[in-house]
PDB file of C-alpha atoms and ligand atoms in Angstrom:
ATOM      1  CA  UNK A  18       0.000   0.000   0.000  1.00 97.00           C
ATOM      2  CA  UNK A  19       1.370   3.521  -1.244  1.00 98.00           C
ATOM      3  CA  UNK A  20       0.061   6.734   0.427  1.00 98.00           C
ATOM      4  CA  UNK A  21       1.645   9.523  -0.978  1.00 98.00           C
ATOM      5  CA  UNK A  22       1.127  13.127   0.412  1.00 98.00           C
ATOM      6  CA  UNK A  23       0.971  16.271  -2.694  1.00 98.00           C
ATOM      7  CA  UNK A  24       1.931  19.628  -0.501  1.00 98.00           C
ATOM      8  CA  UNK A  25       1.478  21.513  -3.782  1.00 98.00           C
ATOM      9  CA  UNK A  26       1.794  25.103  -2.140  1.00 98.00           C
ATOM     10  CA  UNK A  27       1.722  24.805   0.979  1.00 98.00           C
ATOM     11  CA  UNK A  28       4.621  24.496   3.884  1.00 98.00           C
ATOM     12  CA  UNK A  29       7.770  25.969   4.509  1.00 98.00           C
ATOM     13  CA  UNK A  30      11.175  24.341   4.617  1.00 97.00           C
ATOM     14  CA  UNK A  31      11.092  24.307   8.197  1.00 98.00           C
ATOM     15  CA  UNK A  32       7.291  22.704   8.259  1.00 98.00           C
ATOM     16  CA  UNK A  33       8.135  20.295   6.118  1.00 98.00           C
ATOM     17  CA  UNK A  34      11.333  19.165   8.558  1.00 98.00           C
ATOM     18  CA  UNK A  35       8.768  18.755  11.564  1.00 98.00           C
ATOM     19  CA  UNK A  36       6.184  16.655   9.202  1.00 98.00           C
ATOM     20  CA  UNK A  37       8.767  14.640   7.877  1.00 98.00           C
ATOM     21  CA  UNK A  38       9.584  14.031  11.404  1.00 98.00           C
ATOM     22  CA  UNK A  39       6.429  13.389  12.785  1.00 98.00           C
ATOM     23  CA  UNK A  40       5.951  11.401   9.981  1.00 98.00           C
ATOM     24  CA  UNK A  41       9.255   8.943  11.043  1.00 98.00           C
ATOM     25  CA  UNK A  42       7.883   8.612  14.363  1.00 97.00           C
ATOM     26  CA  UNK A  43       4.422   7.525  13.263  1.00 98.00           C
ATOM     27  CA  UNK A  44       4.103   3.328  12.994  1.00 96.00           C
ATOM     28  CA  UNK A  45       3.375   3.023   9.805  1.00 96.00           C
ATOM     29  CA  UNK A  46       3.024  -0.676   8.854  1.00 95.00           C
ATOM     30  CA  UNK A  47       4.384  -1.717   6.196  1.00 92.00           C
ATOM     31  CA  UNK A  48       2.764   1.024   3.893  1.00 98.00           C
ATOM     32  CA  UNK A  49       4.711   3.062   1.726  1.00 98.00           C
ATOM     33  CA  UNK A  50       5.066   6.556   2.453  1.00 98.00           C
ATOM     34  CA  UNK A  51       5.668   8.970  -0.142  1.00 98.00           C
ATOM     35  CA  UNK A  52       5.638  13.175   0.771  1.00 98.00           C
ATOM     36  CA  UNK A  53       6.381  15.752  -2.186  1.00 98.00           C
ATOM     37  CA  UNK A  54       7.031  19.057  -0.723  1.00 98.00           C
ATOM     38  CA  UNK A  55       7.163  22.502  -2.625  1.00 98.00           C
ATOM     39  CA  UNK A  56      10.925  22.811  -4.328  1.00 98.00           C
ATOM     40  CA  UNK A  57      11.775  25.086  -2.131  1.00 98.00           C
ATOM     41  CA  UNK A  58      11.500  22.709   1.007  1.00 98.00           C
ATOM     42  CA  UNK A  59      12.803  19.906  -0.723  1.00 97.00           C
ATOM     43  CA  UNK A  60      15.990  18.628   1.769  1.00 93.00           C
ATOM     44  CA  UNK A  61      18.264  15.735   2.315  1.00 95.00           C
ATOM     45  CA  UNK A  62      16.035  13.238   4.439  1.00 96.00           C
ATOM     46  CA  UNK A  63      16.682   9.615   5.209  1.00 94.00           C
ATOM     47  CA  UNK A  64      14.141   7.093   6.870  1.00 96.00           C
ATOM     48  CA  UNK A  65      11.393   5.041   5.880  1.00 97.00           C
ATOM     49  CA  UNK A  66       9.394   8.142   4.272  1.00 98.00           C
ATOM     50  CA  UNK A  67      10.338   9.001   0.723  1.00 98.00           C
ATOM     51  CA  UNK A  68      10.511  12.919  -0.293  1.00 98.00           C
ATOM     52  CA  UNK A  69       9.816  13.534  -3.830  1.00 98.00           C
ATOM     53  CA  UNK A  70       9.683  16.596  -6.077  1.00 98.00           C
ATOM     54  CA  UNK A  71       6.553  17.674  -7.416  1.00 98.00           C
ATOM     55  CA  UNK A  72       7.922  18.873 -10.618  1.00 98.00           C
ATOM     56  CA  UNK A  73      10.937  19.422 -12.603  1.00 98.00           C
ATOM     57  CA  UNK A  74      11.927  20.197 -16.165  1.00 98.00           C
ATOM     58  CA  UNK A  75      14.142  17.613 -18.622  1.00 98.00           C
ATOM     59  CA  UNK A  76      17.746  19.292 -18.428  1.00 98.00           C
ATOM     60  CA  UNK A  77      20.551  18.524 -16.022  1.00 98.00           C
ATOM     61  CA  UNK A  78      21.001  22.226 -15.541  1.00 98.00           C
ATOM     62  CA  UNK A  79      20.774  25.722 -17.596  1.00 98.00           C
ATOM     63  CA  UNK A  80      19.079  28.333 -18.516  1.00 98.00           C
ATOM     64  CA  UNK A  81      15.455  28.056 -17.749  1.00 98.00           C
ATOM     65  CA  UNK A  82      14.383  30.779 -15.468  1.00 98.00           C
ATOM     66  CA  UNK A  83      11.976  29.476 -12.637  1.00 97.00           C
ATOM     67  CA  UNK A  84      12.947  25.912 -12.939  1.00 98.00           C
ATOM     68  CA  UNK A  85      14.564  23.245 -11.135  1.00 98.00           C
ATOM     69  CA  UNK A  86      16.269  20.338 -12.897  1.00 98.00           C
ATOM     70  CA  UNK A  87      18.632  17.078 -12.166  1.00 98.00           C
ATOM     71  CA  UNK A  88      21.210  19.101 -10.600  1.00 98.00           C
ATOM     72  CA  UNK A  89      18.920  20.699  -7.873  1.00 98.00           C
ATOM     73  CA  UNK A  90      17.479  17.608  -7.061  1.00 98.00           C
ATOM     74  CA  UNK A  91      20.325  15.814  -7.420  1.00 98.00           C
ATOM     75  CA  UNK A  92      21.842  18.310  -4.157  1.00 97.00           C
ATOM     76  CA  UNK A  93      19.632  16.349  -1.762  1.00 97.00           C
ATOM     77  CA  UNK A  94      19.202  13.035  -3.193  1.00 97.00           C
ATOM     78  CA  UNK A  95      15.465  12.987  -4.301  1.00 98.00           C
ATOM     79  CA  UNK A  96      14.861  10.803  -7.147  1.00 98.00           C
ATOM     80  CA  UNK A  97      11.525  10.619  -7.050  1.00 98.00           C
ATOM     81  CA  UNK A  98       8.949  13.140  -9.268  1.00 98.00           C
ATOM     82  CA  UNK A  99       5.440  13.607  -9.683  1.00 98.00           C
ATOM     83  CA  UNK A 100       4.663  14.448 -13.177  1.00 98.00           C
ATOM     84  CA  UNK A 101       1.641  14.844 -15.436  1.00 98.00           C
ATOM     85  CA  UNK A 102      -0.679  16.811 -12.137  1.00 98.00           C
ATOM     86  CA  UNK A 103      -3.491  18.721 -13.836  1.00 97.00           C
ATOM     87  CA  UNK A 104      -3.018  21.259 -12.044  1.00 97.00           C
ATOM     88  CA  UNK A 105       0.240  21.208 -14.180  1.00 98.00           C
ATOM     89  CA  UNK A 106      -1.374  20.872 -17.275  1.00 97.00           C
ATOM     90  CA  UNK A 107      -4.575  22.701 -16.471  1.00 96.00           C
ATOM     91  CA  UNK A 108      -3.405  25.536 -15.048  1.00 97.00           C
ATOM     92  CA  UNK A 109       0.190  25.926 -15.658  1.00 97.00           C
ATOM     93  CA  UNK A 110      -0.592  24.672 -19.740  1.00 97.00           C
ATOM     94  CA  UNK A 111       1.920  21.649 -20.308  1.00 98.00           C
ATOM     95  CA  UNK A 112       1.872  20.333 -22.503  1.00 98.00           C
ATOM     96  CA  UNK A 113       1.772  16.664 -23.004  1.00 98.00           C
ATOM     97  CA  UNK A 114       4.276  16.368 -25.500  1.00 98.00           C
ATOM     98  CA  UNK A 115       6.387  18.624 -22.684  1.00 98.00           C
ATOM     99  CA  UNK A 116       5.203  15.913 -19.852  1.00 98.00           C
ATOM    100  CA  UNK A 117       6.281  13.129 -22.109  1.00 98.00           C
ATOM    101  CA  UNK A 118       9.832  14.782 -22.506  1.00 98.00           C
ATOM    102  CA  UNK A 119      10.422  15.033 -19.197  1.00 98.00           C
ATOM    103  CA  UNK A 120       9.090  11.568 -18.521  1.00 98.00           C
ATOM    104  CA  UNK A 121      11.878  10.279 -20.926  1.00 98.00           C
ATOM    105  CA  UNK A 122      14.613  12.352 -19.181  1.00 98.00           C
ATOM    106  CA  UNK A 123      13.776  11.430 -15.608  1.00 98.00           C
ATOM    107  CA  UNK A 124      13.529   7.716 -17.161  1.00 98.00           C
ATOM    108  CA  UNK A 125      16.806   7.523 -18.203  1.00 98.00           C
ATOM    109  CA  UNK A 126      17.877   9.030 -14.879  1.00 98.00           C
ATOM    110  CA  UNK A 127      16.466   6.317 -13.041  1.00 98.00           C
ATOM    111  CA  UNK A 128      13.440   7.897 -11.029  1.00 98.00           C
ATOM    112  CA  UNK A 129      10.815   7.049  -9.493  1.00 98.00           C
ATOM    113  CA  UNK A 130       7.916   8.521 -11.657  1.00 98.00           C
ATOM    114  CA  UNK A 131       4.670   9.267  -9.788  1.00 98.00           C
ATOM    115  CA  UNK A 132       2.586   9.706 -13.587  1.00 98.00           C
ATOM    116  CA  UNK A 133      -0.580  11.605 -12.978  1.00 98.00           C
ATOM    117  CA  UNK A 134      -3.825  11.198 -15.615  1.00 98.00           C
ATOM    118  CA  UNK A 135      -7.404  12.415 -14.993  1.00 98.00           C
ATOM    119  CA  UNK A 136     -10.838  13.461 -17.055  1.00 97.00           C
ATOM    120  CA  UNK A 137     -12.039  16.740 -16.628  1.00 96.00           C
ATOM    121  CA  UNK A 138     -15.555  17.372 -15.738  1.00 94.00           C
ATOM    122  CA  UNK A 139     -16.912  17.781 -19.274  1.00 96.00           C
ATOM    123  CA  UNK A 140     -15.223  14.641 -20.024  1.00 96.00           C
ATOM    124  CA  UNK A 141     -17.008  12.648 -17.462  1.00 95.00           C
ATOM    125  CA  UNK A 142     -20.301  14.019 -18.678  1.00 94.00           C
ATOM    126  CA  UNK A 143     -19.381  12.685 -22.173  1.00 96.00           C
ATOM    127  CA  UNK A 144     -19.134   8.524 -20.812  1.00 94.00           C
ATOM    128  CA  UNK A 145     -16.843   6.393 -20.711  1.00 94.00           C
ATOM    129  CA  UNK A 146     -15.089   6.397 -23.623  1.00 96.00           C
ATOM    130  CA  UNK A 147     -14.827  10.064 -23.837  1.00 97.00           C
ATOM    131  CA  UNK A 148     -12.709   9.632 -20.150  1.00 97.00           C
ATOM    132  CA  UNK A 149     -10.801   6.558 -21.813  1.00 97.00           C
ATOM    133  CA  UNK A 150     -10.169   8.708 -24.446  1.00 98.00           C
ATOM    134  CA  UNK A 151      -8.902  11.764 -22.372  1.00 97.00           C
ATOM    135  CA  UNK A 152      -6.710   9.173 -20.209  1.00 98.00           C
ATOM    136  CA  UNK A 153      -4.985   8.034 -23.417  1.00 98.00           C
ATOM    137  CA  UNK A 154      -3.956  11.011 -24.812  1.00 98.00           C
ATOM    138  CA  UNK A 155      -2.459  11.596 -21.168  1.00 98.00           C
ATOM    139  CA  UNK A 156      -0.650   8.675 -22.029  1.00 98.00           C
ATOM    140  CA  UNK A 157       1.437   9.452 -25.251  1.00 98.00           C
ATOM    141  CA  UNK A 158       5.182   9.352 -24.818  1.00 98.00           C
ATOM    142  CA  UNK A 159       5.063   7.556 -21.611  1.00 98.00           C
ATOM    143  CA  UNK A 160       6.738   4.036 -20.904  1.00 98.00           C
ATOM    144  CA  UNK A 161       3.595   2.241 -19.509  1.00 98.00           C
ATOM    145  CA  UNK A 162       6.458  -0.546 -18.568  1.00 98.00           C
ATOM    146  CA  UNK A 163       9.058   1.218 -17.113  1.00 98.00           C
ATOM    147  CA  UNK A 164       9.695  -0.555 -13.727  1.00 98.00           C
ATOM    148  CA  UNK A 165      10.013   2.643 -11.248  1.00 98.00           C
ATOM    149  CA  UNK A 166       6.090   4.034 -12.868  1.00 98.00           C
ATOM    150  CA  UNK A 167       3.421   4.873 -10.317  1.00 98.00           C
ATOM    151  CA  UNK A 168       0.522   5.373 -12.081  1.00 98.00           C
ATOM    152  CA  UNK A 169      -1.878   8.143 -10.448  1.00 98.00           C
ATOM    153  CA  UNK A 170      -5.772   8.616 -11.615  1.00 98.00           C
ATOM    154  CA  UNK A 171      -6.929  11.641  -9.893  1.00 98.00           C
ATOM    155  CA  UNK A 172     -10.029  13.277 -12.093  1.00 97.00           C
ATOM    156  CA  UNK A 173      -9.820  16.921 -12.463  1.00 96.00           C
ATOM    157  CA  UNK A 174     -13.254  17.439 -10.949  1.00 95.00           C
ATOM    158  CA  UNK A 175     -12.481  15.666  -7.548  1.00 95.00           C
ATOM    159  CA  UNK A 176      -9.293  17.460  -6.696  1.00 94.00           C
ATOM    160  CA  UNK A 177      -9.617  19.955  -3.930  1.00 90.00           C
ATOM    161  CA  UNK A 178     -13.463  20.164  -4.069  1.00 91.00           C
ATOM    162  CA  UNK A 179     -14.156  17.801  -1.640  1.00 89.00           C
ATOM    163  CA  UNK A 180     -15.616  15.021  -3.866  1.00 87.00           C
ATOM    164  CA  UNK A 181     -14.042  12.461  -4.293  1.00 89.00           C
ATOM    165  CA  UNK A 182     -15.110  10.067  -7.078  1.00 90.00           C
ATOM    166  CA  UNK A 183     -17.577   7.453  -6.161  1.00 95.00           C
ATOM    167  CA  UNK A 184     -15.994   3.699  -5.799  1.00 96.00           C
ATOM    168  CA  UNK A 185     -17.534   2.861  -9.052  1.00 96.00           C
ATOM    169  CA  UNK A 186     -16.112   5.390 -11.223  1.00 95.00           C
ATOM    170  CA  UNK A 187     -12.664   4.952  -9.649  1.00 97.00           C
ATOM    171  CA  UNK A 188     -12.975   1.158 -10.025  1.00 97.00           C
ATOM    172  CA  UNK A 189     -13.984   1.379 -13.777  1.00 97.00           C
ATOM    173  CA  UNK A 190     -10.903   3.778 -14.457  1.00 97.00           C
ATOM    174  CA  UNK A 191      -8.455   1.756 -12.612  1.00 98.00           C
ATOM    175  CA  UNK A 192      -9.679  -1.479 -14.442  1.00 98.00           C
ATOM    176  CA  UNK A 193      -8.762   0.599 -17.548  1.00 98.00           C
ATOM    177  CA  UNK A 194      -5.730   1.363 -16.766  1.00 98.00           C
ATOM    178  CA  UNK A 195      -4.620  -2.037 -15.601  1.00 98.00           C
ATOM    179  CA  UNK A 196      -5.302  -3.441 -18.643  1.00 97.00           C
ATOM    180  CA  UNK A 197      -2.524  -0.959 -20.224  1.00 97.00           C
ATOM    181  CA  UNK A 198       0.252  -1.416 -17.531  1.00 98.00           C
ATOM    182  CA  UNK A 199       1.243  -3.203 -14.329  1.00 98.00           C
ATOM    183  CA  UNK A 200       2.311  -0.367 -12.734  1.00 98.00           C
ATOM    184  CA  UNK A 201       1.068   0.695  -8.859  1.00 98.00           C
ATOM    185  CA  UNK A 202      -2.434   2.240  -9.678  1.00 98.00           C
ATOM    186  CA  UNK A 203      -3.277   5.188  -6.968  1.00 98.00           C
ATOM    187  CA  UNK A 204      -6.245   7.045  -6.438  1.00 98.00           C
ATOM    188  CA  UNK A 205      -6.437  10.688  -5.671  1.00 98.00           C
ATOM    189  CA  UNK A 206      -9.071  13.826  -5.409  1.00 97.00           C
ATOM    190  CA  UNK A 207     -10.608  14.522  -2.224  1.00 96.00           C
ATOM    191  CA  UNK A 208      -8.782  11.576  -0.350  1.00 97.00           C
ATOM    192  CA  UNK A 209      -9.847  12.053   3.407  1.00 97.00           C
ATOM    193  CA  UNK A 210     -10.458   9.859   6.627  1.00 98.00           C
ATOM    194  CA  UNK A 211     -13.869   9.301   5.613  1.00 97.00           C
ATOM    195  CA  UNK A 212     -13.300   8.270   2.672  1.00 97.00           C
ATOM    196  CA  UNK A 213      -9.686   6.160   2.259  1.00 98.00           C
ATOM    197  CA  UNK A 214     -10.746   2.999   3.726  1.00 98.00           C
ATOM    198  CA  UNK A 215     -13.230   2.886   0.873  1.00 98.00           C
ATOM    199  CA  UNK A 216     -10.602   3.708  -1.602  1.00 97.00           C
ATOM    200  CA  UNK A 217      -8.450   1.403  -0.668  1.00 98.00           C
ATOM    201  CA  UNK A 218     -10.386  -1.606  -0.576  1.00 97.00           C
ATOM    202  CA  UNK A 219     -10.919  -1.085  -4.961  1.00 97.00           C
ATOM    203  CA  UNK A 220      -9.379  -4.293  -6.302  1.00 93.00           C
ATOM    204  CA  UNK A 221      -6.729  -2.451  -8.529  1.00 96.00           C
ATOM    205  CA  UNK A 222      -6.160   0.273  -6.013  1.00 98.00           C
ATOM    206  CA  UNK A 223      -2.518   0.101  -4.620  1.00 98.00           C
ATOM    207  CA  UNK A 224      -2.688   3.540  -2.730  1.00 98.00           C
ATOM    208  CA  UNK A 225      -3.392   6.767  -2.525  1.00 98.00           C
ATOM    209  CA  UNK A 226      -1.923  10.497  -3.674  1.00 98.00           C
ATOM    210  CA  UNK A 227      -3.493  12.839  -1.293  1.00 98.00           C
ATOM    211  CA  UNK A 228      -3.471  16.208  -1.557  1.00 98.00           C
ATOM    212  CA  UNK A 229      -5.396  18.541   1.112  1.00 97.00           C
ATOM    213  CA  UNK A 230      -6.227  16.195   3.940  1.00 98.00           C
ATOM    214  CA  UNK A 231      -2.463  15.404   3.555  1.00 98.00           C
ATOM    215  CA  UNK A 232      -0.978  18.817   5.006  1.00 98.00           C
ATOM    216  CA  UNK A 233      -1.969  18.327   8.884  1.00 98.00           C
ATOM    217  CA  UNK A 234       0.822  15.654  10.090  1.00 98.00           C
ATOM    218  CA  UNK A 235      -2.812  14.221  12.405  1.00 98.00           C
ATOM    219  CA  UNK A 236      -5.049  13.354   9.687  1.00 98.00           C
ATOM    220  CA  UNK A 237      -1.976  11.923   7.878  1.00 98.00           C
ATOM    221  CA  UNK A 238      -1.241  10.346  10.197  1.00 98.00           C
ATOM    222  CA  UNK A 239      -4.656   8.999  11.092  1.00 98.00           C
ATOM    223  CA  UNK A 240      -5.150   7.918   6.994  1.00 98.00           C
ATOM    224  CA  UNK A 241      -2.012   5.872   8.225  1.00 98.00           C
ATOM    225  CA  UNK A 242      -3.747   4.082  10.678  1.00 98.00           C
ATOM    226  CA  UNK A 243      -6.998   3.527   8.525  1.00 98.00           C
ATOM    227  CA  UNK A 244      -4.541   2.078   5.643  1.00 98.00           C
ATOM    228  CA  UNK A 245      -2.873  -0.248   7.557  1.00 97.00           C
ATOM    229  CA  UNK A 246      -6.017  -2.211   8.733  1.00 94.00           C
ATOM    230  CA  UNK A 247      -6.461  -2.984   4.689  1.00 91.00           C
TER     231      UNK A 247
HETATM  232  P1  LIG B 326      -6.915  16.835  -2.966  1.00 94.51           P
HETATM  233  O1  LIG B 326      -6.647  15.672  -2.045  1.00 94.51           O
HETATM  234  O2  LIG B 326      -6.758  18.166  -2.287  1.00 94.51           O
HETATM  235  O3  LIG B 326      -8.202  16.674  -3.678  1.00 94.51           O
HETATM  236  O4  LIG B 326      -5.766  16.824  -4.087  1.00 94.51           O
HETATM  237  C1  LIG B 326      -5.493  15.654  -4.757  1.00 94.51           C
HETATM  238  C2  LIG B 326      -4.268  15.827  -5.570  1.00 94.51           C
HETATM  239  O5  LIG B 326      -4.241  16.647  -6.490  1.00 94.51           O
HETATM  240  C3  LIG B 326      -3.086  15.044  -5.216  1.00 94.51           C
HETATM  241  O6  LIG B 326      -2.079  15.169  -6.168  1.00 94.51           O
END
């Protein structure tokens, strides 16, 4: 079991040193624990919790102003990346052929690849081939085999809204997806106590990537506790 926590925004360096801490101290039982603080707090951490980068562009080093690349990382040790959010693509406009790029770079570099994909709203309303559809094209340039994929389904219209998608629609995408790799298949939008047990018991569901209900150390740590009893 994978739970994964998305900061996005939010926390400082110093924030992110206590969580992490916390975090250590908490029994965690055997699931995986994954935390992806903004680039800024990103440190040197060792332990049983994982700290990934929640974005990064395809180039060792250079000039590209507001970015972080290989080398940054590289200064505390973090191979591991989300890549693909929608909030990425949605509201930052990458591109998927730019996703796909950096996929292949951070491939050949070894790292652990947290690969988000989603339908949006309008999507959904269309069935379910329109979202098959959507997830596909999410999926161009992007090593469905490569051993060190995480695959992520978070729908654009459950992530920090508070509704989460119903077991049925998460189960139907996840089936999907499992027929196109054998990757880790997570769940996230609107992840919360009430809800992860739930979650987690969907047949092809090896986790979750949590976003908002991830940021107070006691509800993570209380998810914890609900995902070990699985
Ligand atoms: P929320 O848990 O806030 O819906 O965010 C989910 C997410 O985007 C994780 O990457």
């Amino acid at each position: 079991m994978i739970l994964a926590a998305n900061f996005k925004m939010n926390h400082t360096r110093a924030s992110t040193r206590e969580y992490l801490e916390k975090l250590e101290e908490h029994e965690s039982g055997g699931v995986e624990l994954y935390v992806f603080p903004p680039a800024t707090a990103l440190q040197a951490h060792s332990g049983k919790v994982r700290v990934g980068a929640q974005n990064a562009y395809a180039a060792v080093h250079g000039s590209f102003t507001g970015e972080i690349g290989l080398q940054q990382l590289q200064e505390f040790g973090i191979n591991t990346l989300i890549l693909g959010h929608s909030e990425r693509r949605h509201i930052f406009g990458e591109s998927q052929e730019l996703i796909a790029k950096k996929f292949a770079f951070y491939k050949e570099q070894g790292f652990r690849i947290f690969y988000c994909v989603g339908e949006t709203s309008k999507e959904r309303d269309k069935g379910s081939e329109a979202i098959h559809r959507a997830i596909e094209a999410q999926l161009v340039g992007v090593d469905l085999e490569y051993e060190k994929l995480i695959v992520a389904y978070e729908p654009v219209w459950a992530i920090g809204t508070g509704k989460s998608a119903t077991p049925e629609d998460i189960t139907e995408v996840l089936a999907f997806l499992r027929s196109k790799t054998s990757a880790p298949l997570l769940y996230g939008g609107s992840v919360k106590p009430a809800n992860i047990q739930e979650i987690l018991h969907i047949e092809q569901c090896d986790g979750a990537l949590i976003g908002t209900a991830s940021w107070d150390i006691t509800t993570m740590q209380e998810m914890i506790d609900l995902a070990k009893e699985i």
